[in-house]
Coordinates of C-alpha atoms and ligand atoms in Angstrom, one line a residue:
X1 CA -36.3 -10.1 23.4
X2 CA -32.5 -10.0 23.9
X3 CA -30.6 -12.7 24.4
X4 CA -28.2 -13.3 27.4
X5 CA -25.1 -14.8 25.9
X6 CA -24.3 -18.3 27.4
X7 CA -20.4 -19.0 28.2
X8 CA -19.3 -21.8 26.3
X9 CA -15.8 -23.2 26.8
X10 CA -14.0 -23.2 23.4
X11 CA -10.5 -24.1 22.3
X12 CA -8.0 -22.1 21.4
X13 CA -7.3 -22.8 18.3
X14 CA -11.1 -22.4 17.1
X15 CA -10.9 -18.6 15.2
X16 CA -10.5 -15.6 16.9
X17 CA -13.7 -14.5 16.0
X18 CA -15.6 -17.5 17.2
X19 CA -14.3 -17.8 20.1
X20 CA -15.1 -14.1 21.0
X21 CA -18.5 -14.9 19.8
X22 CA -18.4 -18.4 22.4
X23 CA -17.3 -16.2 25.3
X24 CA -19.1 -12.8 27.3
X25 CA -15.7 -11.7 28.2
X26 CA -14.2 -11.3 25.1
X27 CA -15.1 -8.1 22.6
X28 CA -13.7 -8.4 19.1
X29 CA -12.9 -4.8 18.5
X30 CA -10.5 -5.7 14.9
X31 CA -10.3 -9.3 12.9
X32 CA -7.7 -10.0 11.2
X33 CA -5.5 -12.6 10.1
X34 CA -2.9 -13.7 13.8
X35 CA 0.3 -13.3 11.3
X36 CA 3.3 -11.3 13.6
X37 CA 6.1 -12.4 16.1
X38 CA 4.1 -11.6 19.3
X39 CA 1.2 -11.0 21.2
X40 CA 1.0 -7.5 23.0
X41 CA -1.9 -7.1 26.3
X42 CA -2.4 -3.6 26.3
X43 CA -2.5 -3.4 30.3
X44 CA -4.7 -0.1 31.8
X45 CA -7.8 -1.4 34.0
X46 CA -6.6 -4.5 35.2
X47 CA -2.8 -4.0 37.0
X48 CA -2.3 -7.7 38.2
X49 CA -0.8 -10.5 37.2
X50 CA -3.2 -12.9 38.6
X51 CA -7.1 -13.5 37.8
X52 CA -6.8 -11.2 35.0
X53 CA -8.5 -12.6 31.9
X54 CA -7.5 -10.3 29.6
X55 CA -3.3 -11.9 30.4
X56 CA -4.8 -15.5 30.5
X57 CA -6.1 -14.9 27.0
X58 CA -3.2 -13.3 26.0
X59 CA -0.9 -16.0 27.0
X60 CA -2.9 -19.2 26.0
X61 CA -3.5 -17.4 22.4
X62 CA 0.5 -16.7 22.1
X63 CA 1.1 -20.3 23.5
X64 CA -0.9 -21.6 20.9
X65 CA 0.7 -19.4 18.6
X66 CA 4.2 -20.5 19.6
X67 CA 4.5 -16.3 20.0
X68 CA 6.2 -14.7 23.1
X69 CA 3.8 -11.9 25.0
X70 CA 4.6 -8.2 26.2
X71 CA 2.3 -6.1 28.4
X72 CA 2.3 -3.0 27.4
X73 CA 1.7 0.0 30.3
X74 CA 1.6 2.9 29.6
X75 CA 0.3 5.8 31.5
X76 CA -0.7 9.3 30.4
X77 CA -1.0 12.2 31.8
X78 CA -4.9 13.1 30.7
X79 CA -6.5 10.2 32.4
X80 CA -10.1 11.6 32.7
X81 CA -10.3 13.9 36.4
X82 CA -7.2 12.0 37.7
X83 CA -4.7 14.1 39.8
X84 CA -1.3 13.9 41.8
X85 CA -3.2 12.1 44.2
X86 CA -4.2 8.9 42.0
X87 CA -0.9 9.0 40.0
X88 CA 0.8 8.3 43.1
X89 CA -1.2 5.5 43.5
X90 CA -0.7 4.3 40.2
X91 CA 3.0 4.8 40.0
X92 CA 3.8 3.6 43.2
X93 CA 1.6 0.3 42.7
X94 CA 4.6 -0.6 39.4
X95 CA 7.0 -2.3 41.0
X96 CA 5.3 -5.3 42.3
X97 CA 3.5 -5.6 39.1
X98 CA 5.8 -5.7 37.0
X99 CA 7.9 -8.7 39.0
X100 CA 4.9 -10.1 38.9
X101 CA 3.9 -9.7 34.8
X102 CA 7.8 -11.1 34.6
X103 CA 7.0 -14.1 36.5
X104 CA 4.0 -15.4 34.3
X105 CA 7.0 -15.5 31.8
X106 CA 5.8 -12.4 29.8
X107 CA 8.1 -8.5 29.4
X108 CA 6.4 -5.7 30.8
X109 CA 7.0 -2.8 28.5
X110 CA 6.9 0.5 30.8
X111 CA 6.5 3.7 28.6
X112 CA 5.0 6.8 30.0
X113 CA 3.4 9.3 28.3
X114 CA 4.6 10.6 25.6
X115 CA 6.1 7.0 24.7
X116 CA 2.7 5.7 25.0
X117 CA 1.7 4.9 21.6
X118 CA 0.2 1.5 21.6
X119 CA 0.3 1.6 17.6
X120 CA 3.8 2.3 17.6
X121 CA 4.3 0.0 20.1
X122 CA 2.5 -2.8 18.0
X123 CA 4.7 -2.5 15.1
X124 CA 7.6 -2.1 16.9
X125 CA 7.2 -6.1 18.4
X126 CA 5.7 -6.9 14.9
X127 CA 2.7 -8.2 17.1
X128 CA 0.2 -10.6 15.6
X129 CA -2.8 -9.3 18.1
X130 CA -3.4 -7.0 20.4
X131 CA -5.5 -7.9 23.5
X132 CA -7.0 -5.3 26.1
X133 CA -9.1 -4.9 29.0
X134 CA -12.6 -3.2 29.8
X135 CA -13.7 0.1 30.9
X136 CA -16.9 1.5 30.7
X137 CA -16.1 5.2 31.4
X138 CA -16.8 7.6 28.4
X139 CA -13.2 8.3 27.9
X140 CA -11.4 5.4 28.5
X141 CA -13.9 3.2 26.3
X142 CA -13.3 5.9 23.4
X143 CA -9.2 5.1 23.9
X144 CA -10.2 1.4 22.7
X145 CA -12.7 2.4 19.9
X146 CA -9.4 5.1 18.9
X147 CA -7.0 1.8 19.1
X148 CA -9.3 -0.4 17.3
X149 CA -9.2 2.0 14.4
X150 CA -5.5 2.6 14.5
X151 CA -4.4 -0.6 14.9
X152 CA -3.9 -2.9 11.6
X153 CA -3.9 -6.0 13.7
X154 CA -7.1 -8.1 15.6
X155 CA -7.6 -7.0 18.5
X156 CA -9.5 -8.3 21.4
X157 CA -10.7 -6.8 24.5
X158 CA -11.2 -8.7 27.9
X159 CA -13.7 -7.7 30.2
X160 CA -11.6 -8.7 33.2
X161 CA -12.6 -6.9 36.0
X162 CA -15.9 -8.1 36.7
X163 CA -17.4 -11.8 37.8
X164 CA -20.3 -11.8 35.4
X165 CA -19.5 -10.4 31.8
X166 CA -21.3 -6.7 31.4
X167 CA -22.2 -8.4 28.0
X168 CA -24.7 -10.6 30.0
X169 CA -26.9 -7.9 31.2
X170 CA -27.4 -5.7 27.4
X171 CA -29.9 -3.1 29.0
X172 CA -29.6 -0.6 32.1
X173 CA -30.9 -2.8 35.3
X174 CA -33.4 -1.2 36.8
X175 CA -32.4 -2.0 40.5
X176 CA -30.3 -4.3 42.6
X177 CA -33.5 -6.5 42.6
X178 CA -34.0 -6.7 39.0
X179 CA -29.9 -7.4 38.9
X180 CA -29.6 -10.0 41.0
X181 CA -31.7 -12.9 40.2
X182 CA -29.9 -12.8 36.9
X183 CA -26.2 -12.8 38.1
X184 CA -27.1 -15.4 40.9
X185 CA -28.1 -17.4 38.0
X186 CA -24.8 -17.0 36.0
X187 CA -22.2 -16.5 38.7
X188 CA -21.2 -20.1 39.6
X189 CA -20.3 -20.1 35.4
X190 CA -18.0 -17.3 35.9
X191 CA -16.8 -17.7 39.0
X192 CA -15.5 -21.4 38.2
X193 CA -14.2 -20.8 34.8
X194 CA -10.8 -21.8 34.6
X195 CA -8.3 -19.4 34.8
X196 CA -4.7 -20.1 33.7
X197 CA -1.9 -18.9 36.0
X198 CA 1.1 -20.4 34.2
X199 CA 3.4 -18.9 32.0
X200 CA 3.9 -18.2 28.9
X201 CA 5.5 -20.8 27.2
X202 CA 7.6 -18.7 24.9
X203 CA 10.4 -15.9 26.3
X204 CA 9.7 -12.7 25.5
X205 CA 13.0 -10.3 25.3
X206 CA 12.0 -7.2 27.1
X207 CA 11.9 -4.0 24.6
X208 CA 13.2 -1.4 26.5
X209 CA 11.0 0.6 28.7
X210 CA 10.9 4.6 28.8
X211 CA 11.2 4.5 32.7
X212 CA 12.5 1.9 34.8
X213 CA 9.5 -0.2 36.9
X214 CA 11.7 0.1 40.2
X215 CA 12.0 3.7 40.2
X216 CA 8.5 4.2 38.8
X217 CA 7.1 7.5 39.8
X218 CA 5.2 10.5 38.7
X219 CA 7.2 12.3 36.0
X220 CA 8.3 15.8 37.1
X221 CA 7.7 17.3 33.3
X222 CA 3.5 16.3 33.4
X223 CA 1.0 19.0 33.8
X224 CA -1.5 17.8 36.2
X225 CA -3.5 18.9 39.0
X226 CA -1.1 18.6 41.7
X227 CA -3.3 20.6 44.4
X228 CA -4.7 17.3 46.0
X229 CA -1.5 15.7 47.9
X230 CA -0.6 11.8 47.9
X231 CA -1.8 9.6 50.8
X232 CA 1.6 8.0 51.3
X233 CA 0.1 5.7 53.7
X234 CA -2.0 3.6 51.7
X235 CA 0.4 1.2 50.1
X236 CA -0.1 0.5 46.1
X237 CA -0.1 -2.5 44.3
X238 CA -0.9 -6.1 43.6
X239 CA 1.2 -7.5 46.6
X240 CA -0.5 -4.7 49.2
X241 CA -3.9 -5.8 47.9
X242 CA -3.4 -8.8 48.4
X243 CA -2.2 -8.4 52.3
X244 CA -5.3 -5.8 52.7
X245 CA -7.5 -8.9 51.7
X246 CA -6.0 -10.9 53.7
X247 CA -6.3 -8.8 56.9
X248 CA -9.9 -8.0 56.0
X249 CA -10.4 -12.0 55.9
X250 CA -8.7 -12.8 59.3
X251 CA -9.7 -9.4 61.5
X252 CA -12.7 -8.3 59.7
X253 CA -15.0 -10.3 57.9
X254 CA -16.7 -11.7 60.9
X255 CA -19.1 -9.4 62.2
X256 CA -19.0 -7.6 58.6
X257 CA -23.1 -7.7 58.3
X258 CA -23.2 -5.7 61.6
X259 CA -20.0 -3.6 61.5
X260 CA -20.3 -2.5 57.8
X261 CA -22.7 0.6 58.8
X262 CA -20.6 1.7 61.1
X263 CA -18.0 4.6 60.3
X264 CA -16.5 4.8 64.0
X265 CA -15.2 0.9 63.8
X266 CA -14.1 1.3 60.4
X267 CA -14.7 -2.4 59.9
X268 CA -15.2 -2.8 56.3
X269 CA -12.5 -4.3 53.7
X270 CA -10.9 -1.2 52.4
X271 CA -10.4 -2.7 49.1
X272 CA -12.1 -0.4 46.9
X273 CA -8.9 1.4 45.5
X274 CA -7.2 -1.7 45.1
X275 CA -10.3 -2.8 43.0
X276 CA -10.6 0.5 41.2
X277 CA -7.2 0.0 40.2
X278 CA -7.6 -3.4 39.4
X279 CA -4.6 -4.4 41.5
X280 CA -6.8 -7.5 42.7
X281 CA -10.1 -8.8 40.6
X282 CA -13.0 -9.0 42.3
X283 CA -13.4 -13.1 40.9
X284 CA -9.8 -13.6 43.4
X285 CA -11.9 -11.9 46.4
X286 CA -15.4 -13.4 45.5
X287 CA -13.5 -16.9 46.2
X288 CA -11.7 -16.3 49.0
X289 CA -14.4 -14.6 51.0
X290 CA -17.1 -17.8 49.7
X291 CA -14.0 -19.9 51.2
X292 CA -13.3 -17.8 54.5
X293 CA -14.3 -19.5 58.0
X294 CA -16.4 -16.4 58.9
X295 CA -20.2 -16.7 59.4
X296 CA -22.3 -17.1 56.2
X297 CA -24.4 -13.6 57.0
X298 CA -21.5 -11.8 57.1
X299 CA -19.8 -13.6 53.7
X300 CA -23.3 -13.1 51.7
X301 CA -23.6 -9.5 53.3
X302 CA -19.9 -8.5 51.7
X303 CA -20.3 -10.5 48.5
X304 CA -23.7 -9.1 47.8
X305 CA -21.9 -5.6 47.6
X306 CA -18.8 -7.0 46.1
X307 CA -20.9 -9.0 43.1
X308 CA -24.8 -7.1 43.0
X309 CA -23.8 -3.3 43.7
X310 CA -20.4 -2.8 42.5
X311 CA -21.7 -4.9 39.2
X312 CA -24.9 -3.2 39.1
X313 CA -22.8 0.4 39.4
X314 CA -20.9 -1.3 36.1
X315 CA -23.6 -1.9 34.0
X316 CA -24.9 1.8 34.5
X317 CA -21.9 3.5 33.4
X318 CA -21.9 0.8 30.7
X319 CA -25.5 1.4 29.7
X320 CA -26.3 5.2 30.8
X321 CA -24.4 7.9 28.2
X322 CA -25.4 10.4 31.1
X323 CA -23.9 8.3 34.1
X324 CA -21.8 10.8 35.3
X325 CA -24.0 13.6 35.0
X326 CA -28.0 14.4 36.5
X327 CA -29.8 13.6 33.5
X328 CA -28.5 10.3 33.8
X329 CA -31.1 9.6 36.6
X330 CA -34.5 8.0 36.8
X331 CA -37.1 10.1 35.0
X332 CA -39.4 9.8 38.5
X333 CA -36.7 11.5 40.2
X334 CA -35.8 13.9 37.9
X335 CA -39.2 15.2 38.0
X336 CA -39.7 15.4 42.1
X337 CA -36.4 17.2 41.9
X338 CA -37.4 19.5 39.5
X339 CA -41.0 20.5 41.2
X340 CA -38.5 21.4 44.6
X341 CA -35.8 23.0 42.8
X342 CA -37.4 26.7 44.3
X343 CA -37.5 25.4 48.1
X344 CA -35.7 27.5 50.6
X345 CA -32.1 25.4 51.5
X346 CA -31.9 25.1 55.2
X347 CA -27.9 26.0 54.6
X348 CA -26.0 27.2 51.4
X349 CA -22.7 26.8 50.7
X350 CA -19.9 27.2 48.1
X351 CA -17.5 24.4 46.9
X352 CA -14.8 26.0 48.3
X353 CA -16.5 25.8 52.1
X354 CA -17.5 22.4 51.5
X355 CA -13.7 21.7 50.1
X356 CA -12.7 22.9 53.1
X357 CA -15.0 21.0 55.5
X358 CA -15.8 24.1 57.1
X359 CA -20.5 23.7 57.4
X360 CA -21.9 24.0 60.8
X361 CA -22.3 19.9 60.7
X362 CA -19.3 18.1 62.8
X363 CA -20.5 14.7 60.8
X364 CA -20.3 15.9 57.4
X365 CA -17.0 18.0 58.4
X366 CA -15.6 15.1 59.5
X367 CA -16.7 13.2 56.5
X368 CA -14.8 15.7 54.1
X369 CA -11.8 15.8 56.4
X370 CA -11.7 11.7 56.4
X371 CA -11.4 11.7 52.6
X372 CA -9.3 14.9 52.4
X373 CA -6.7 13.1 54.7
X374 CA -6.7 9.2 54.0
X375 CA -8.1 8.8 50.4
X376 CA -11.3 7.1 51.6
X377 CA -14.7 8.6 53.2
X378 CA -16.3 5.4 55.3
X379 CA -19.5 4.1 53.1
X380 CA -21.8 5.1 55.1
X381 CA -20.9 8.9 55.0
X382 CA -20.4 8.8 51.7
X383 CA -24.4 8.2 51.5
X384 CA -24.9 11.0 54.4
X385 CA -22.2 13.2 52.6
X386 CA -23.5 13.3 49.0
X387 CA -27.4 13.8 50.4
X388 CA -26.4 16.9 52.4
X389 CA -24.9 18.4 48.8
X390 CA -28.3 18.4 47.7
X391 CA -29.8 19.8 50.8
X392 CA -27.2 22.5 50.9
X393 CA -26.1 23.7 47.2
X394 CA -28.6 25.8 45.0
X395 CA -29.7 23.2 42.5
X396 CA -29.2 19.3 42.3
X397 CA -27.4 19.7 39.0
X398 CA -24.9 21.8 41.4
X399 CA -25.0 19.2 43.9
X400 CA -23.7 16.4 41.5
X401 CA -21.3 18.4 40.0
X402 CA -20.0 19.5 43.3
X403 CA -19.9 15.8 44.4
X404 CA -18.5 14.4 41.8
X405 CA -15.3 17.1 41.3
X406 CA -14.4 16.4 45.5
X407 CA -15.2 12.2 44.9
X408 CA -12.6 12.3 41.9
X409 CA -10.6 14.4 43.6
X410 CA -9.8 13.2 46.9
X411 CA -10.9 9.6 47.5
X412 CA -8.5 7.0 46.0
X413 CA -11.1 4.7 44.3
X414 CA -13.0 7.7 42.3
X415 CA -13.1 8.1 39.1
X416 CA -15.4 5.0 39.2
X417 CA -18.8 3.8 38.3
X418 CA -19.2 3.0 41.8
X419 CA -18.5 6.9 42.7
X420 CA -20.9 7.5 39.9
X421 CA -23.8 5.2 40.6
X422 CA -23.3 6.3 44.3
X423 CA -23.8 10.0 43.8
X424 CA -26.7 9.2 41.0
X425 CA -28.0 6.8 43.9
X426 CA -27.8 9.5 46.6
X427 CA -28.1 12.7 45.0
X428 CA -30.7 11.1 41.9
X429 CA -32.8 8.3 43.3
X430 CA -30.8 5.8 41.1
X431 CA -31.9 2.5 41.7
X432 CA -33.7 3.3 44.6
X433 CA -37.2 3.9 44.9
X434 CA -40.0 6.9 45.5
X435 CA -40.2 7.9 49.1
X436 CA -42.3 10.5 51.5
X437 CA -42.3 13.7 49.6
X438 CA -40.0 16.4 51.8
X439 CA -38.9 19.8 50.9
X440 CA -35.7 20.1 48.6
X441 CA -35.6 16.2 48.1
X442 CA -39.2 15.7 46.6
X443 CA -39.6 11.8 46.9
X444 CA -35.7 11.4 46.8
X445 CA -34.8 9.4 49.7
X446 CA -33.4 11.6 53.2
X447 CA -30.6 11.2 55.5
X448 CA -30.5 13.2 58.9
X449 CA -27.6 13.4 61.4
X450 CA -30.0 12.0 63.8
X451 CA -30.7 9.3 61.6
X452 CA -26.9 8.4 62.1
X453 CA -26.6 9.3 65.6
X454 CA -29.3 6.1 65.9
X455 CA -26.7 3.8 63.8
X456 CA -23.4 4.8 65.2
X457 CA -21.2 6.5 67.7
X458 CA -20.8 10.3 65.6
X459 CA -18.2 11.4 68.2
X460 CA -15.8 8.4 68.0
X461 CA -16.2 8.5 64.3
X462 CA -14.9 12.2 64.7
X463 CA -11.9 11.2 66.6
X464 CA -11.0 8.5 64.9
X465 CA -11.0 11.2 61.8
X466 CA -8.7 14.0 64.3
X467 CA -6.5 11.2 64.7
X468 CA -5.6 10.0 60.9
X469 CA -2.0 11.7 60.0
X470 CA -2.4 14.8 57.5
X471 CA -1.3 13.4 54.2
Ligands
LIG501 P1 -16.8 -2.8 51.5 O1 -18.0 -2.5 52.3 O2 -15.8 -3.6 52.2 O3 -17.3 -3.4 50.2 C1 -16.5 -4.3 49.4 C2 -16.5 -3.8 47.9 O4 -17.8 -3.8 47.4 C3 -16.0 -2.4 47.8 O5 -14.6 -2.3 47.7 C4 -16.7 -2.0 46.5 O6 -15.9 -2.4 45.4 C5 -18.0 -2.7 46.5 N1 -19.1 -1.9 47.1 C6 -19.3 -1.6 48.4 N2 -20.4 -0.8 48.5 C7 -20.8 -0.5 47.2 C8 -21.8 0.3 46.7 N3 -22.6 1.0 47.4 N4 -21.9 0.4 45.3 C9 -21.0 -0.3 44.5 N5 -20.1 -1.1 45.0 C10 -19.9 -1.2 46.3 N6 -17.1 3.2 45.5 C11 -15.9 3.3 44.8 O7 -15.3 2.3 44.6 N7 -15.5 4.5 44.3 C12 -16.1 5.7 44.6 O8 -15.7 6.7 44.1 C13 -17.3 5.6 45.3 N8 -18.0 6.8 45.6 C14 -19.2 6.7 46.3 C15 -19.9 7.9 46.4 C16 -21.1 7.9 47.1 C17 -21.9 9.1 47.2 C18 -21.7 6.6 47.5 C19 -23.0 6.6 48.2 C20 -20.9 5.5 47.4 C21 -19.7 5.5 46.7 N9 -18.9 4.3 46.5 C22 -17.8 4.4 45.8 C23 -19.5 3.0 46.9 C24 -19.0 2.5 48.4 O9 -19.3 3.5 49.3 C25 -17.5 2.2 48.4 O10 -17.2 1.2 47.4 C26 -17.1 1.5 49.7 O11 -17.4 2.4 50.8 C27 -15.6 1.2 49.7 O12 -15.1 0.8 50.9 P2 -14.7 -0.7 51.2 O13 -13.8 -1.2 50.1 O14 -14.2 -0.8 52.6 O15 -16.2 -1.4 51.0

């Protein structure tokens, strides 16, 4: 049987090694000896300056040290099916985290691709350990296994950007049921462990950056995919997530159990780029929305998506090689997939019609259009959205392919195991169960336009789409 580690609070000057061992969060990618003049956090996942492990352990360790810290960001251009689009995002989000890195008494070191050597960069500040955070995607977990090889120093990753540690939960959870009796059980652990907002006790002198943070944007010279536009109204960073919370805590959490399944009131938080982009932590919401005066159906109906499905969607990229991808689905499904791959489709199209919201459907037009033009696709359609792929490409491997190039294209929070656990859920059965056996489906679970029609107003869910401003 495996074991689920148990948290155990352990000082800081206990080795580096055990105290990784002590702690869930912590991943001891390289041991070493802690000889240098610094301590470098590698930032990527997590841009924020507050509830963010991975800086808290980088600043107590240095502390103890008597070492100052630099937090190292660096973006590159080849970030796995990112565009114009999410660099935006990114760039525009560096500003406000950087005063805010500065004001927890640590540098931030901006260099952009192709001063993005975090080896270099190590040497360079003669650090003494390097400390990251946690991704699960393919890509971005091979970066770390790359760094821990290259590296000559310990380094440490932090897995920041969840409540309960991925660590806890070593096999693929079979469903939000099997999930969540086991996080319930560990989340008061996690959720109170102490976080340190101070600052670093020792100055660090800034090395210079490669770009200033104030006048952080996309570099002209990178070759990206520039066809998918900015959304210029969605403001970035740590400061803007924070007032998006905020907003969602005083206008919208009350009523959220009701309101959430409906795309024409547009009633839920909005937070999922700023979560994708780790501009707030999900431990910062989980608190404030357990603290909010709002009714305690509509606090347990947000945090059971906030803490059971977005957690659930992160231990399946964690634990499924094939989460981005069809074979990554349950075998049941996979097989009632398979027996109706031959069934006439009602309605085929091309990706470039469906790109273009241009089917006979006003809903799943208006769907497209909504992420096309604003970055986001309301919840709810997203599930209609990615079930009418199936219904109307030639072949479910088609369908997810489809869905996942327009999901990381368009929406601002894609590139995500959430994005990829929804389209396995929608388009794969994934965590979901055997249903009534229908034509192209099989037992895969259907959505119908009259199916919505019963849940909310489609018309005034149209409009409010005609009425967002063209990117
Ligand atoms: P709220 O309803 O306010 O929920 C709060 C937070 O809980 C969200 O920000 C998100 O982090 C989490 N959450 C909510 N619903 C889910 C869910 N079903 N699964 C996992 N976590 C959830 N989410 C993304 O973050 N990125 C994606 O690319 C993405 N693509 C999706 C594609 C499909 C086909 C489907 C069915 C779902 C997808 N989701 C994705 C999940 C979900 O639809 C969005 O997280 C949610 O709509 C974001 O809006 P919100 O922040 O207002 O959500």
């Amino acid at each position: 049987m495996t074991q689920t580690p148990v948290f155990r609070s352990v000082a800081v000057a206990t080795p580096l090694a055990d105290r990784c061992a002590a702690d869930p969060r912590l991943r001891m990618r390289r041991d070493g000896e802690l000889r240098g003049a610094s301590v470098v956090y590698w930032m990527q996942r997590s841009q924020r300056a507050r509830d963010n492990a991975a800086l808290d352990f980088a600043i107590e360790t240095a502390d103890a040290l008597g070492l100052p810290v630099h937090v190292f960001f660096a973006p590159v251009p080849f970030f796995p099916r990112a565009n114009l689009r999410a660099y935006d995002f990114l760039f525009r989000g560096v500003p406000d985290l950087a005063r805010e890195v500065r004001a927890r008494g640590a540098s931030f070191v901006f260099r952009v691709f192709p001063d993005h050597d975090l080896a270099a960069f190590a040497r360079e500040v003669q650090a003494a350990l390097v400390v990251g955070d946690e991704n699960p995607l393919r890509e971005t977990e091979a970066w770390r296994q790359e760094a821990a090889r290259r590296l000559a120093v310990p380094f440490v990753t932090v897995d920041a950007d969840v409540v309960v540690p991925t660590a806890c939960f070593p096999k693929q959870e079979f469903a939000a049921r099997t999930l969540r009796p086991k996080h319930r059980a560990l989340l008061d652990t996690f959720l109170a462990a102490p976080t340190t907002p101070r600052r670093a006790r020792v100055a660090a002198k800034a090395p210079p950056p490669s770009l200033d943070p104030d006048a952080a944007a996309v570099p002209e010279a990178w070759r990206i995919d520039r066809s998918v536009p900015p959304v210029r109204s969605v403001p970035s960073g740590p400061v803007a997530a924070r007032a998006a919370l905020d907003a969602f805590l005083a206008e919208r959490l009350t009523g959220y159990a009701e309101t959430r399944n409906r795309p024409d009131l547009d009633a839920c938080s909005r937070l999922s780029a700023y979560l994708h982009f780790g501009h707030l932590g999900p431990a910062e919401v989980a608190r404030a929305v357990r603290a909010a005066d709002a009714p305690q159906a509509d606090r347990e109906a947000f945090l059971e998506e906030l803490l059971v499905r977005r957690e659930l969607a992160i231990n399946f990229a964690a634990r499924n090689p094939d989460y981005d991808r069809l074979q990554g689905c349950p075998a049941w499904a996979l097989r009632t997939l398979d027996a109706h791959r031959r069934d006439p489709r009602p309605f085929l199209y091309d990706a470039a019609t469906l790109r273009d919201a241009r089917t006979h459907d006003p809903l799943w037009n208006a769907a497209q259009r909504e992420m096309t033009r604003s970055g986001r696709m309301h919840g709810y359609c997203r599930m209609y959205w990615a079930k009418k792929l199936l219904e109307w490409t030639p072949s479910p491997e088609a369908a997810f392919e489809i869905a996942t190039d327009l999901n990381d294209a368009r929406q601002l929070d894609g590139r995500d195991p959430n994005g990829y656990a929804g389209i396995a859920w929608a388009i794969g059965g994934l965590h979901d169960r055997p249903w009534f056996e229908r034509p192209v489906f099989g037992a895969v679970r259907y959505m119908n336009a009259a199916g919505a029609a019963r849940k909310f107003d489609v018309d005034a869910y149209v409009r409010r789409v005609d009425a967002l401003p063209q990117p």
